[in-house]
Amino acid sequence: MNRRTALRTFLYIAGGTLVLPACFRESGKASIDLTNLSISEDDEHLLAEVTETLIPATDTPGGKELLLHLFVLKMVDDCHTPEEQKQFTKGLSAFSVWSKQELGTGFTIADANSRTELLGKIGESTDEDLKQFFSITKRRTTQGYLNSQYVMTNLVKYELVPGRYNGYAPA
Amino acid sequence: MANLAIDSIKERTFDAIVIGSGASGSWAAKEFTEKGLKTLLLERGRNVEHVKDYPTTNLYPYEFEHRLEMPYEDKQKNPIANRCYNYREDSKHFFVKDDEHPYIQVKDFDWIRGYQVGGKSLLWARQVQRWSDFDFEGPARDGFSVDWPIRYKDIAPWYSYVERFVGVSGNNDGIPELPDGEHLPAFPLNAVEDHFSKSVAKHYKNRHVISARCAHLSKPNPIHIEQGRVQCQNRVLCQRGCPFGGYYSANAVTIPWAQKTGNLTLRPHSVVHSILYDETKGKATGVKVIDANTKEEMEFFAKVIFVNASALNTNLILLNSISNRFPQGLGNDNGLMGKYVAFHNYTATIGAEYDGLLQYRTDGRNPAGGGYIPRFRNVYRQETDFLRGWAAGFGAGRAEIRDTSGVGSALKEGMLNAKLGTWRVHSHMMAETIPKEENFVSLDADQKDAWGIPLLRISIDYDENDRKMRQDYYEQMTEMYEKAGFTNIQTRDDNRRPGNDIHEMGGVRMGHDPKTSLLNKWHQLHACQNVFVTDGACMTSTSTQNPTLTYMAFTARAANYAIDEMKKGNL
């Protein structure tokens, strides 16, 4: 097992523990240190399910396994303006309420089809915070996915050292 | 005690002192040390050793905490650095942070700096083009600035000398206004860049789209292998420092070469306060240095001093070198030092699409970046209502389009199954600006930095000539694009501040006449001939070429002149 594989396995395991039910962790806080965002363990759990719904596990890993929810939190915490951060956390709460209304049950325990359908309907909502939350989450989730080690080494390979340039390659 | 003092002075005495370890300074150090001169190379920043001090060079994108994006807090703290295209998570450690080294913006000016051994040679765009007499004769013909005291024939052999050593990839295109050089094979144009090149050649006399010439080793020669470098591997991650030495940087090339001679003393963390002048001898005797960390003051001595601190810092050091003989700054008898600063105007871009040649795509990466359009405006005669002209970069590529519109497995599939987009082309303008007395830098009378050195006041702006040229660029490029069959042509004002081009020049200009210039044709201060300036500060005009190759050639020429003069006992 080389270093990268070992690291990946470790992250997968870590990812597994991070989404255990709330009672397994005492603090009730998010699992990573955040400077600006106030995110509870439940929030984190919900966000993990949103990223998993956006990018579900198929024969390749999905959002949860790739820890994309933590990437979203990290990027919002570090790279967004205070206004966007406020909208993100307000929108996350709004999403929690709205999704319960729409689904008749919590988003995290709803079945995959109704979750996917629900995310497709977010455009119909009139709640600006909710929409902004979703737009940031989707942008950062897709970015995190395409720039994840798993995707960059297995699916859309990134070449650190191409060693060539061909301006007339066949399309 | 007396002996100790004498020993101490001896230890601090060299044949030559070079201030600044970037492209030009390290060239001076290379020339001096190679020819046996004990040389002190002073650098205000920390040491950066080739490969060892490139911490990000082999990282994959996912190994960067923010995937190369700069965090919000950093953008708030360092708006100037963050406006530089090259300031990112992989290169930020090579840039000066705004609050570390303040300056006074009388007018908006982005002063982009790299305070470390190697300077900005780790960060440059690596584009290298020779000047021709159409450039050197510009001020005299068009009646601005002063006449350059040199012509192409003076510098041509030094261009060759530098090109052979650093390695320049490019074609010899046979264009009088962009002289041929000592080139390694060019990185070729791609299908659409070629198409544009042929279209322009067909429709216009004297307009050319050529392979951009760049300081990369497309095919190293024995001299480059001897430097410990190998062929460029097309990573195009140059701003991280290149472990292959695939492009020229002072760190990879000239500094290690100078070190190998055993004649170099490299002293990082050395902030030069001023140059010491001895009135009885009528020349400079050394430099006053403040240790960047301890703030200890010390003096070093030499027969010859080269000032290569980067254009504006060279101005600062000379203006701060006050003596009874030179109350306005060393060599500044005419009061023109710090004035006639100019730069390159990069404020325009133009993009378009092309739906032909869809049988081709590009594979791998092109370190040259694509094509180069040498200046064709006002070359042979004045033909527009503005002075001088512009060069342009030109590139084409096909994006991989990933559909991110869906949710769930549709989104996943959309992202993983990229579709090849149509060809997109892009160009950016690189225009000459006219040096003017009202574009100047000066020292603030009160405010000082952490080392007790006056803050630099910068007052530089665009003018009407720059705006007219931008309009001309849009018009001419649009016409050239249309003739090539490009569609959806979009011009875009790039409202960057002066300085963001990172081609600031002048303030200590060369000229024939001590009344109207600061430096003679050998880059010596007219009034203090053992002090030489061969970085951007010496520029009498800017023309359109990326300037670094010219600074390196100027430096090699001036250093060898200084060596000869020292041998003759004239310095």
XYZ file of C-alpha atoms in Angstrom:
742
model
C 0.000 0.000 0.000
C 1.586 3.266 -1.033
C 1.278 6.477 0.894
C -1.577 7.849 -1.145
C -3.675 4.707 -0.941
C -3.062 4.535 2.790
C -4.064 8.131 3.202
C -7.188 7.610 1.142
C -8.219 4.599 3.178
C -7.667 6.556 6.328
C -9.819 9.387 5.042
C -12.569 6.974 4.071
C -12.555 5.512 7.554
C -12.511 8.978 9.044
C -15.396 9.906 6.776
C -17.362 6.944 8.084
C -16.993 7.974 11.687
C -17.816 11.578 10.967
C -21.359 10.808 9.915
C -22.267 8.592 12.839
C -25.473 9.662 14.642
C -25.326 12.591 17.019
C -25.325 10.509 20.201
C -21.894 9.150 19.343
C -20.279 12.524 19.732
C -20.610 14.486 22.891
C -19.818 17.996 21.804
C -22.678 18.472 19.341
C -20.315 20.625 17.276
C -19.008 20.262 13.755
C -16.168 17.790 13.340
C -13.689 20.295 11.918
C -12.488 23.560 13.372
C -14.338 26.484 11.882
C -13.378 30.094 12.456
C -16.396 31.987 11.233
C -19.266 29.545 10.807
C -21.357 28.242 13.645
C -22.309 24.735 12.575
C -23.785 22.044 14.795
C -23.269 18.343 14.424
C -26.822 18.071 13.081
C -26.110 20.800 10.523
C -23.033 18.925 9.422
C -24.983 15.708 9.153
C -27.645 17.429 7.048
C -25.029 19.027 4.788
C -23.375 15.631 4.310
C -26.691 14.226 3.094
C -27.158 17.192 0.744
C -23.749 16.580 -0.849
C -24.493 12.868 -1.030
C -27.783 13.652 -2.780
C -25.987 15.978 -5.195
C -23.305 13.378 -5.877
C -24.556 9.941 -4.813
C -22.361 6.898 -4.356
C -22.737 4.614 -7.356
C -20.010 2.234 -8.427
C -17.741 5.149 -7.494
C -17.759 7.124 -4.228
C -20.233 9.920 -3.576
C -20.283 13.127 -1.578
C -20.197 11.625 1.909
C -17.381 9.213 1.285
C -15.305 11.976 -0.330
C -16.072 14.261 2.640
C -17.392 16.938 0.315
C -19.541 18.423 3.092
C -16.374 19.170 5.021
C -14.847 20.725 1.910
C -17.944 22.923 1.530
C -17.684 24.015 5.165
C -13.959 24.713 4.890
C -14.374 26.816 1.759
C -17.373 28.759 3.075
C -15.549 29.345 6.346
C -12.330 30.570 4.717
C -13.098 31.883 1.239
C -16.524 33.536 1.383
C -17.525 36.999 2.541
C -19.170 37.424 5.966
C -22.463 38.180 4.162
C -22.300 34.952 2.207
C -21.419 33.048 5.373
C -24.488 34.484 7.088
C -26.681 33.551 4.140
C -25.177 30.078 4.113
C -25.950 29.299 7.758
C -29.381 30.957 7.639
C -30.096 29.140 4.398
C -29.017 25.839 5.893
C -31.546 26.254 8.729
C -34.201 27.366 6.270
C -33.453 24.306 4.155
C -33.890 22.058 7.187
C -37.364 23.500 7.892
C -38.446 23.714 4.255
C -37.347 20.176 3.421
C -39.277 18.796 6.407
C -42.397 20.617 5.218
C -42.007 19.410 1.663
C -41.073 15.830 2.494
C -43.156 15.324 5.593
C -40.045 13.875 7.203
C -36.429 14.864 7.887
C -34.212 15.224 4.813
C -31.574 12.915 6.260
C -33.978 10.002 6.626
C -35.987 10.545 3.435
C -35.449 8.141 0.541
C -32.967 9.013 -2.149
C -35.509 9.684 -4.906
C -37.539 12.206 -2.951
C -34.347 13.949 -1.830
C -33.088 14.272 -5.399
C -36.482 15.527 -6.506
C -36.566 18.051 -3.697
C -33.154 19.526 -4.570
C -34.367 19.896 -8.139
C -37.214 22.069 -6.825
C -35.123 24.555 -4.876
C -35.432 27.071 -7.671
C -39.152 27.344 -6.864
C -38.450 28.524 -3.336
C -38.736 32.247 -2.683
C -36.330 32.165 0.254
C -33.191 33.979 -0.919
C -31.031 32.601 1.897
C -32.109 29.082 1.074
C -31.341 29.566 -2.599
C -27.966 31.120 -1.843
C -27.157 28.271 0.551
C -27.925 25.771 -2.162
C -26.042 27.630 -4.857
C -22.895 27.888 -2.699
C -23.214 24.261 -1.599
C -23.630 23.001 -5.131
C -20.754 25.060 -6.497
C -18.377 23.999 -3.744
C -19.546 20.369 -3.864
C -18.893 20.063 -7.589
C -15.567 21.861 -7.176
C -14.605 19.592 -4.304
C -15.627 16.546 -6.286
C -13.686 17.388 -9.450
C -10.691 18.450 -7.369
C -10.761 15.481 -5.022
C -7.906 13.066 -4.930
C -10.221 10.221 -5.855
C -11.542 11.862 -9.018
C -8.193 13.359 -10.005
C -6.407 10.036 -9.757
C -9.148 7.652 -10.949
C -11.771 9.349 -13.083
C -10.493 12.615 -14.603
C -6.770 12.162 -14.276
C -4.693 15.214 -13.470
C -1.219 15.182 -14.959
C 1.365 16.908 -12.819
C 4.073 16.339 -15.432
C 2.606 16.108 -18.951
C 6.004 16.205 -20.673
C 4.399 17.001 -24.011
C 2.396 19.469 -26.034
C 0.577 18.695 -29.256
C -1.352 21.479 -30.912
C -2.806 19.173 -33.556
C -4.044 16.253 -31.439
C -7.053 14.441 -32.900
C -10.287 15.581 -31.259
C 41.938 46.605 18.413
C 43.267 48.474 15.429
C 44.096 45.212 13.681
C 40.666 43.852 14.423
C 39.085 46.881 12.823
C 41.286 46.521 9.757
C 40.431 42.821 9.506
C 36.778 43.622 9.829
C 36.932 46.156 7.014
C 38.865 43.655 4.893
C 36.187 41.045 5.441
C 33.593 43.526 4.322
C 35.466 44.610 1.221
C 34.790 43.076 -2.187
C 35.664 43.793 -5.782
C 32.027 44.316 -6.648
C 28.735 44.691 -4.825
C 25.459 43.845 -6.534
C 22.225 45.039 -4.934
C 19.375 42.684 -5.742
C 19.456 39.008 -6.710
C 16.757 38.794 -9.385
C 17.257 38.279 -13.094
C 19.473 41.307 -13.689
C 21.392 41.313 -10.384
C 22.227 37.634 -10.601
C 23.508 38.196 -14.137
C 25.894 40.837 -12.835
C 27.016 38.425 -10.103
C 27.547 35.662 -12.661
C 29.687 37.856 -14.913
C 31.824 39.209 -12.075
C 32.423 35.911 -10.296
C 33.135 34.049 -13.520
C 35.851 36.575 -14.291
C 37.424 36.168 -10.864
C 35.972 39.136 -9.001
C 35.053 38.684 -5.352
C 31.422 39.673 -5.391
C 28.886 40.439 -2.688
C 25.300 39.813 -3.785
C 22.865 41.541 -1.457
C 19.226 40.505 -1.194
C 16.736 42.093 1.173
C 14.595 38.958 1.446
C 15.195 35.415 2.574
C 17.211 32.799 0.748
C 15.415 30.561 -1.734
C 17.532 27.627 -2.836
C 16.700 25.960 -6.105
C 14.342 22.966 -5.597
C 14.881 22.791 -1.825
C 12.832 25.926 -1.190
C 9.994 25.237 -3.625
C 7.577 23.780 -1.048
C 4.569 23.527 -3.354
C 6.264 22.448 -6.535
C 5.130 18.819 -6.564
C 1.724 19.198 -4.959
C -1.455 18.071 -6.678
C -4.409 20.488 -6.720
C -6.210 18.504 -3.999
C -3.246 18.903 -1.691
C -3.941 22.630 -1.398
C -6.302 23.461 1.448
C -8.373 25.794 -0.721
C -7.620 24.250 -4.099
C -5.362 27.207 -4.984
C -7.963 29.858 -4.148
C -6.895 32.678 -1.842
C -8.952 32.921 1.366
C -11.178 35.923 2.013
C -9.082 37.166 4.920
C -5.938 37.195 2.770
C -7.756 39.147 0.063
C -8.834 41.716 2.642
C -5.345 41.997 4.073
C -3.461 41.988 0.775
C -5.577 43.563 -1.935
C -2.517 44.573 -3.951
C -0.907 41.132 -4.058
C -4.300 39.525 -4.670
C -4.796 41.585 -7.804
C -1.749 39.882 -9.354
C -2.791 37.021 -11.646
C 0.008 34.892 -10.276
C -0.719 35.259 -6.555
C -2.316 32.005 -5.501
C -2.114 29.358 -2.839
C 0.802 27.678 -4.626
C 2.911 30.836 -5.044
C 1.892 33.232 -2.272
C 5.118 32.662 -0.324
C 7.068 34.334 -3.143
C 5.128 37.611 -2.960
C 5.446 40.634 -0.690
C 2.370 41.033 1.521
C 0.846 44.515 1.472
C 1.278 45.377 5.131
C 4.871 44.128 5.384
C 6.226 46.719 2.989
C 3.975 49.764 2.744
C 4.300 52.526 0.152
C 2.282 55.633 -0.579
C -0.087 55.600 -3.516
C -0.410 59.221 -4.541
C -2.344 57.652 -7.418
C -3.549 54.057 -7.545
C -0.583 51.818 -8.231
C -0.152 48.083 -7.667
C 3.475 47.523 -6.762
C 4.000 43.770 -7.103
C 7.205 42.627 -5.421
C 9.078 39.419 -4.679
C 11.506 39.922 -1.811
C 13.645 36.798 -1.802
C 16.766 35.451 -3.422
C 15.857 35.214 -7.097
C 13.318 38.009 -6.767
C 10.551 37.922 -9.329
C 12.533 35.650 -11.656
C 10.621 32.816 -9.951
C 7.321 34.435 -10.898
C 7.841 36.032 -14.282
C 5.884 35.201 -17.423
C 9.122 34.059 -19.140
C 8.312 35.812 -22.413
C 11.465 37.106 -24.080
C 11.770 39.280 -27.169
C 14.629 41.378 -28.467
C 14.355 45.076 -29.084
C 15.229 46.405 -32.527
C 16.281 49.851 -33.703
C 12.595 50.590 -34.314
C 12.399 50.581 -30.509
C 15.719 52.237 -29.625
C 15.109 55.037 -32.147
C 11.549 55.630 -30.943
C 12.078 58.552 -28.569
C 14.345 60.419 -31.014
C 12.017 59.865 -33.969
C 8.794 60.630 -32.132
C 10.081 63.412 -29.891
C 9.517 62.131 -26.380
C 11.836 61.236 -23.493
C 15.464 61.519 -24.670
C 17.427 59.638 -27.301
C 18.686 56.242 -26.198
C 22.498 56.388 -26.085
C 22.722 52.899 -27.580
C 21.432 51.112 -30.647
C 20.665 47.520 -31.549
C 24.228 46.812 -32.725
C 25.517 47.634 -29.229
C 23.305 45.117 -27.522
C 22.825 42.422 -30.191
C 25.884 40.335 -29.222
C 24.796 40.491 -25.574
C 21.311 39.310 -26.450
C 22.970 36.306 -28.099
C 25.237 35.784 -25.120
C 22.308 35.775 -22.685
C 19.990 33.711 -24.884
C 22.563 30.964 -25.293
C 22.986 30.716 -21.527
C 19.401 30.973 -20.298
C 17.873 29.011 -23.182
C 15.196 30.671 -25.309
C 12.669 28.713 -27.320
C 11.448 30.374 -30.471
C 11.637 30.548 -34.238
C 13.767 32.891 -36.231
C 10.894 34.599 -37.979
C 12.876 37.066 -40.070
C 10.930 40.078 -38.828
C 13.024 43.284 -38.803
C 11.114 44.793 -35.875
C 11.602 41.636 -33.756
C 15.169 40.501 -34.426
C 16.012 36.811 -34.617
C 18.046 35.248 -31.838
C 19.963 32.227 -30.600
C 16.957 29.997 -30.246
C 16.112 26.488 -29.157
C 13.218 24.924 -31.095
C 9.957 26.865 -30.690
C 6.894 25.524 -28.959
C 4.714 25.338 -32.062
C 1.400 27.082 -32.575
C -1.695 24.905 -32.351
C -4.189 24.351 -35.171
C -6.215 27.526 -34.637
C -3.242 29.711 -33.723
C -1.660 28.564 -36.990
C -4.869 29.290 -38.841
C -4.888 32.825 -37.435
C -1.218 33.275 -38.263
C -1.815 32.286 -41.898
C -4.914 34.443 -42.164
C -3.087 37.498 -40.832
C -0.135 36.876 -43.176
C -2.529 36.618 -46.120
C -4.456 39.800 -45.372
C -1.775 42.112 -44.027
C 1.694 43.116 -44.997
C 3.962 43.516 -41.944
C 1.668 41.859 -39.431
C 2.764 38.585 -37.898
C 1.517 35.968 -35.476
C 4.497 33.922 -34.338
C 5.227 31.288 -31.696
C 5.777 33.153 -28.465
C 9.460 33.173 -27.550
C 10.003 32.016 -23.996
C 12.890 31.283 -21.633
C 12.158 27.546 -21.499
C 14.344 24.618 -22.452
C 12.447 22.977 -25.296
C 15.628 21.071 -26.100
C 18.532 21.718 -23.724
C 22.049 22.273 -25.016
C 25.135 20.970 -23.165
C 25.513 24.313 -21.361
C 22.046 23.882 -19.829
C 22.779 20.331 -18.723
C 25.975 21.676 -17.162
C 23.796 24.105 -15.197
C 21.929 21.101 -13.789
C 18.787 21.701 -15.807
C 16.771 19.415 -18.026
C 14.106 19.781 -20.681
C 10.931 21.671 -19.787
C 8.278 19.101 -18.874
C 5.271 21.238 -19.882
C 3.922 21.424 -16.335
C 3.234 25.169 -16.612
C 3.391 25.398 -12.824
C 6.354 27.761 -13.130
C 5.269 30.137 -10.343
C 6.011 27.379 -7.820
C 9.671 27.157 -8.864
C 10.629 24.407 -11.303
C 12.417 21.272 -10.031
C 13.555 20.565 -13.614
C 15.012 24.024 -14.112
C 12.819 24.020 -17.202
C 12.680 27.815 -17.326
C 15.202 30.511 -16.483
C 15.201 31.770 -12.935
C 18.095 33.312 -11.054
C 17.692 30.511 -8.504
C 18.053 27.712 -11.050
C 20.653 29.257 -13.321
C 22.725 32.351 -12.640
C 23.046 32.225 -8.838
C 24.230 28.589 -8.611
C 26.585 29.307 -11.520
C 28.078 32.245 -9.659
C 28.317 30.171 -6.471
C 30.260 27.442 -8.254
C 33.102 29.877 -8.933
C 33.792 30.252 -5.210
C 33.830 34.027 -5.673
C 30.295 34.777 -4.555
C 29.133 35.897 -1.143
C 25.351 35.843 -1.104
C 23.869 37.780 1.781
C 20.086 37.505 2.205
C 18.138 39.596 4.765
C 20.224 42.619 3.728
C 18.177 45.758 3.243
C 20.248 48.356 1.417
C 19.732 51.738 3.014
C 21.960 53.777 0.719
C 25.142 53.903 -1.284
C 28.149 55.486 0.410
C 29.852 58.322 -1.441
C 33.359 59.617 -0.786
C 33.727 63.236 -1.805
C 37.505 63.260 -1.833
C 37.679 60.221 -4.104
C 34.692 61.402 -6.119
C 33.159 57.972 -6.178
C 31.031 55.512 -4.300
C 32.870 53.381 -1.785
C 30.246 50.898 -0.676
C 26.764 50.444 0.707
C 25.034 50.846 4.030
C 22.994 47.784 4.879
C 20.418 47.156 7.595
C 20.045 43.532 8.598
C 16.382 42.766 7.941
C 15.990 40.744 11.139
C 18.334 42.287 13.709
C 18.109 45.828 12.250
C 21.847 46.032 12.802
C 23.516 48.630 10.597
C 26.663 47.667 8.679
C 28.771 48.807 5.774
C 30.270 46.895 2.877
C 32.834 48.213 0.443
C 33.726 47.638 -3.199
C 35.226 49.282 -6.263
C 32.083 48.869 -8.299
C 28.419 48.841 -7.328
C 25.595 47.495 -9.463
C 22.094 48.561 -8.468
C 19.568 45.908 -9.502
C 17.008 46.236 -6.743
C 14.046 46.260 -9.216
C 13.061 49.447 -10.991
C 11.315 51.395 -8.245
C 13.498 50.164 -5.393
C 16.584 51.144 -7.376
C 15.096 54.642 -7.579
C 14.438 54.528 -3.844
C 17.984 53.503 -2.899
C 19.598 56.145 -5.120
C 17.233 58.892 -3.937
C 18.039 57.892 -0.367
C 21.806 58.055 -0.970
C 22.303 61.590 0.276
C 25.654 63.346 0.689
C 26.947 66.895 0.646
C 27.827 66.451 -2.981
C 24.451 64.849 -3.829
C 21.754 66.330 -1.592
C 18.952 65.105 -3.908
C 20.188 61.547 -4.280
C 23.257 59.918 -5.760
C 23.966 61.181 -9.254
C 20.827 63.325 -9.237
C 22.348 66.659 -10.267
C 19.556 67.494 -12.694
C 16.703 66.587 -10.348
C 15.225 64.142 -12.868
C 15.774 61.013 -10.799
C 12.466 59.274 -10.053
C 10.765 61.021 -12.955
C 9.756 59.736 -16.377
C 8.633 56.403 -14.961
C 6.623 54.348 -17.431
C 5.170 50.860 -17.719
C 3.172 48.655 -20.070
C -0.513 49.132 -20.672
C -2.296 45.780 -20.324
C -5.821 47.157 -20.062
C -7.461 45.395 -22.992
C -8.330 41.846 -23.961
C -10.377 40.361 -26.760
C -11.925 36.909 -26.987
C -13.855 35.059 -29.674
C -14.922 31.623 -30.878
C -14.029 29.584 -33.912
C -16.093 26.664 -35.109
C -13.627 25.353 -37.696
C -10.793 22.817 -37.324
C -12.916 20.772 -34.947
C -10.960 17.662 -35.911
C -8.175 18.958 -33.662
C -7.658 19.615 -29.999
C -4.595 20.315 -27.883
C -2.895 17.698 -25.741
C -0.473 18.502 -22.947
C 0.427 22.098 -22.071
C 2.287 24.843 -23.913
C 4.718 26.739 -21.666
C 5.040 29.510 -24.274
C 1.316 30.171 -23.950
C 0.668 30.327 -27.717
C 1.322 33.128 -30.151
C 2.830 36.598 -30.098
C 1.934 39.530 -32.331
C 4.867 41.963 -32.570
C 4.078 45.662 -32.735
C 3.036 46.681 -36.256
C 1.571 50.105 -35.512
C 3.713 53.156 -36.333
C 6.768 50.985 -36.959
C 7.975 52.358 -40.279
C 6.191 55.700 -40.063
C 3.707 57.531 -37.887
C 0.276 56.418 -39.124
C -2.158 56.981 -36.234
C -3.233 59.822 -33.935
C -1.417 58.195 -31.012
C 2.295 57.653 -30.451
C 3.984 54.240 -30.631
C 1.984 50.991 -30.560
C 1.124 47.683 -28.987
C 2.137 44.056 -29.138
C -0.276 41.294 -28.216
C -0.417 37.783 -26.909
C -2.695 35.358 -28.715
C -3.819 31.870 -27.761
C -6.446 29.300 -28.716
C -7.809 26.262 -26.947
C -10.833 24.050 -26.529
C -12.413 23.812 -23.110
C -13.687 20.574 -21.675
C -17.250 21.374 -20.764
C -18.669 19.624 -17.729
C -22.415 19.866 -17.248
C -23.167 20.779 -13.644
C -26.849 21.595 -14.123
C -28.384 18.401 -12.738
C -28.710 16.773 -9.337
C -27.800 13.236 -8.312
C -26.502 10.692 -10.788
C -27.279 13.100 -13.656
C -24.908 15.636 -12.100
C -22.262 13.000 -11.560
C -22.458 11.803 -15.138
C -22.537 15.361 -16.450
C -19.321 16.161 -14.639
C -17.465 12.993 -15.525
C -18.384 12.926 -19.210
C -16.883 16.134 -20.477
C -17.746 17.412 -23.908
C -15.095 19.155 -25.943
C -16.149 22.729 -26.524
C -15.613 24.732 -29.674
C -12.313 26.630 -30.094
C -12.006 29.768 -28.003
C -9.375 32.371 -28.810
C -7.995 35.047 -26.560
C -5.643 37.987 -26.875
C -4.269 40.603 -24.507
C -2.691 43.940 -25.340
C 0.828 44.936 -24.282
C 1.182 48.586 -25.148
C 4.033 51.054 -24.861
C 3.452 53.973 -22.519
C 5.203 57.297 -22.915
C 7.520 58.313 -20.042
C 6.432 61.683 -18.646
C 7.805 63.976 -16.001
C 4.504 63.846 -14.083
C 4.723 60.073 -13.731
C 7.187 59.879 -10.897
C 8.302 58.329 -7.639
C 9.798 60.253 -4.719
C 10.678 59.763 -1.082
C 8.220 60.721 1.624
C 9.633 63.416 3.884
C 8.297 61.922 7.121
C 7.146 58.336 6.951
C 9.694 55.560 7.225
C 9.532 51.777 7.053
C 10.541 49.321 9.775
C 14.196 49.714 8.723
C 14.197 53.497 8.923
C 14.068 53.975 5.166
C 11.695 56.614 3.744
C 8.516 55.269 2.177
C 8.247 55.567 -1.572
C 5.524 57.825 -2.956
C 4.235 56.634 -6.312
C 2.328 58.898 -8.665
C 1.730 57.197 -12.000
C -1.296 57.090 -14.290
C -2.587 56.261 -17.751
C -3.149 59.038 -20.249
C -5.035 59.835 -23.436
C -2.429 58.123 -25.610
C -3.021 54.893 -23.663
C -6.784 55.114 -24.152
C -6.472 55.787 -27.871
C -4.188 52.814 -28.215
C -6.687 50.559 -26.467
C -9.332 51.607 -28.974
C -6.953 50.877 -31.843
C -6.184 47.449 -30.405
C -9.896 46.616 -30.288
C -10.459 47.840 -33.844
C -7.464 46.155 -35.408
C -7.853 42.879 -33.544
C -11.570 42.726 -34.304
C -10.833 43.167 -37.995
C -8.097 40.518 -37.870
C -10.417 38.152 -35.982
C -13.215 38.694 -38.508
C -10.915 37.994 -41.428
C -9.964 34.705 -39.747
C -13.615 33.718 -39.426
C -13.814 34.094 -35.650
C -17.266 34.782 -34.237
C -18.826 36.107 -31.049
C -15.985 38.604 -30.724
C -15.914 40.208 -27.283
C -13.688 43.098 -26.312
C -13.116 43.600 -22.614
C -11.615 46.536 -20.750
C -9.234 45.209 -18.137
C -9.284 48.044 -15.643
C -6.138 47.076 -13.858
C -4.142 49.753 -12.108
C -0.759 50.830 -13.397
C 1.890 48.556 -11.900
C -0.215 45.431 -12.231
C 1.615 44.765 -15.511
C 4.753 44.349 -13.321
C 6.770 46.136 -16.015
C 7.504 49.397 -14.205
C 10.500 51.096 -15.811
C 12.532 54.281 -15.749
C 13.308 56.973 -13.202
C 17.072 56.638 -13.734
C 17.046 56.833 -17.484
C 19.954 56.474 -19.873
C 20.913 59.234 -22.269
C 23.769 61.098 -23.921
C 23.434 64.284 -21.911
C 24.000 64.541 -18.132
C 21.606 67.492 -18.116
C 18.656 65.372 -19.226
C 19.533 61.841 -18.157
C 21.080 59.986 -15.224
C 23.037 57.155 -16.864
C 25.479 57.053 -19.759
C 25.607 54.458 -22.518
C 27.423 52.005 -20.224
C 24.750 52.350 -17.498
C 27.096 54.383 -15.260
C 25.678 57.290 -13.319
C 26.993 60.300 -15.267
C 28.102 61.887 -12.002
C 29.355 58.795 -10.150
C 30.865 56.402 -12.615
C 31.467 53.369 -10.424
C 27.739 52.987 -9.819
C 25.818 51.138 -12.540
C 22.073 50.665 -12.973
C 20.995 47.855 -15.284
C 17.520 46.914 -14.078
C 14.222 48.449 -15.207
C 15.148 51.811 -13.716
C 17.576 52.517 -16.589
C 14.897 52.431 -19.289
C 14.653 55.541 -21.423
C 11.468 54.269 -23.048
C 9.478 51.049 -22.687
C 8.601 49.838 -26.172
C 6.322 46.785 -26.138
C 8.615 43.843 -25.493
C 8.597 41.963 -22.204
C 11.615 43.658 -20.663
C 13.595 41.021 -18.713
C 15.704 39.715 -21.606
C 16.823 43.272 -22.302
C 17.751 43.850 -18.629
C 19.829 40.670 -18.636
C 21.616 41.657 -21.859
C 22.200 45.219 -20.576
C 23.614 43.774 -17.362
C 26.006 41.361 -19.063
C 27.266 44.152 -21.330
C 27.692 46.683 -18.518
C 29.335 44.165 -16.169
C 31.915 43.216 -18.779
C 32.575 46.884 -19.465
C 33.070 47.459 -15.730
C 35.485 44.515 -15.544
C 37.529 45.913 -18.443
C 37.579 49.385 -16.915
C 38.675 47.975 -13.553
C 41.497 46.130 -15.285
C 42.560 49.383 -16.916
C 42.464 51.071 -13.522
C 39.715 53.457 -14.588
C 37.243 52.460 -11.878
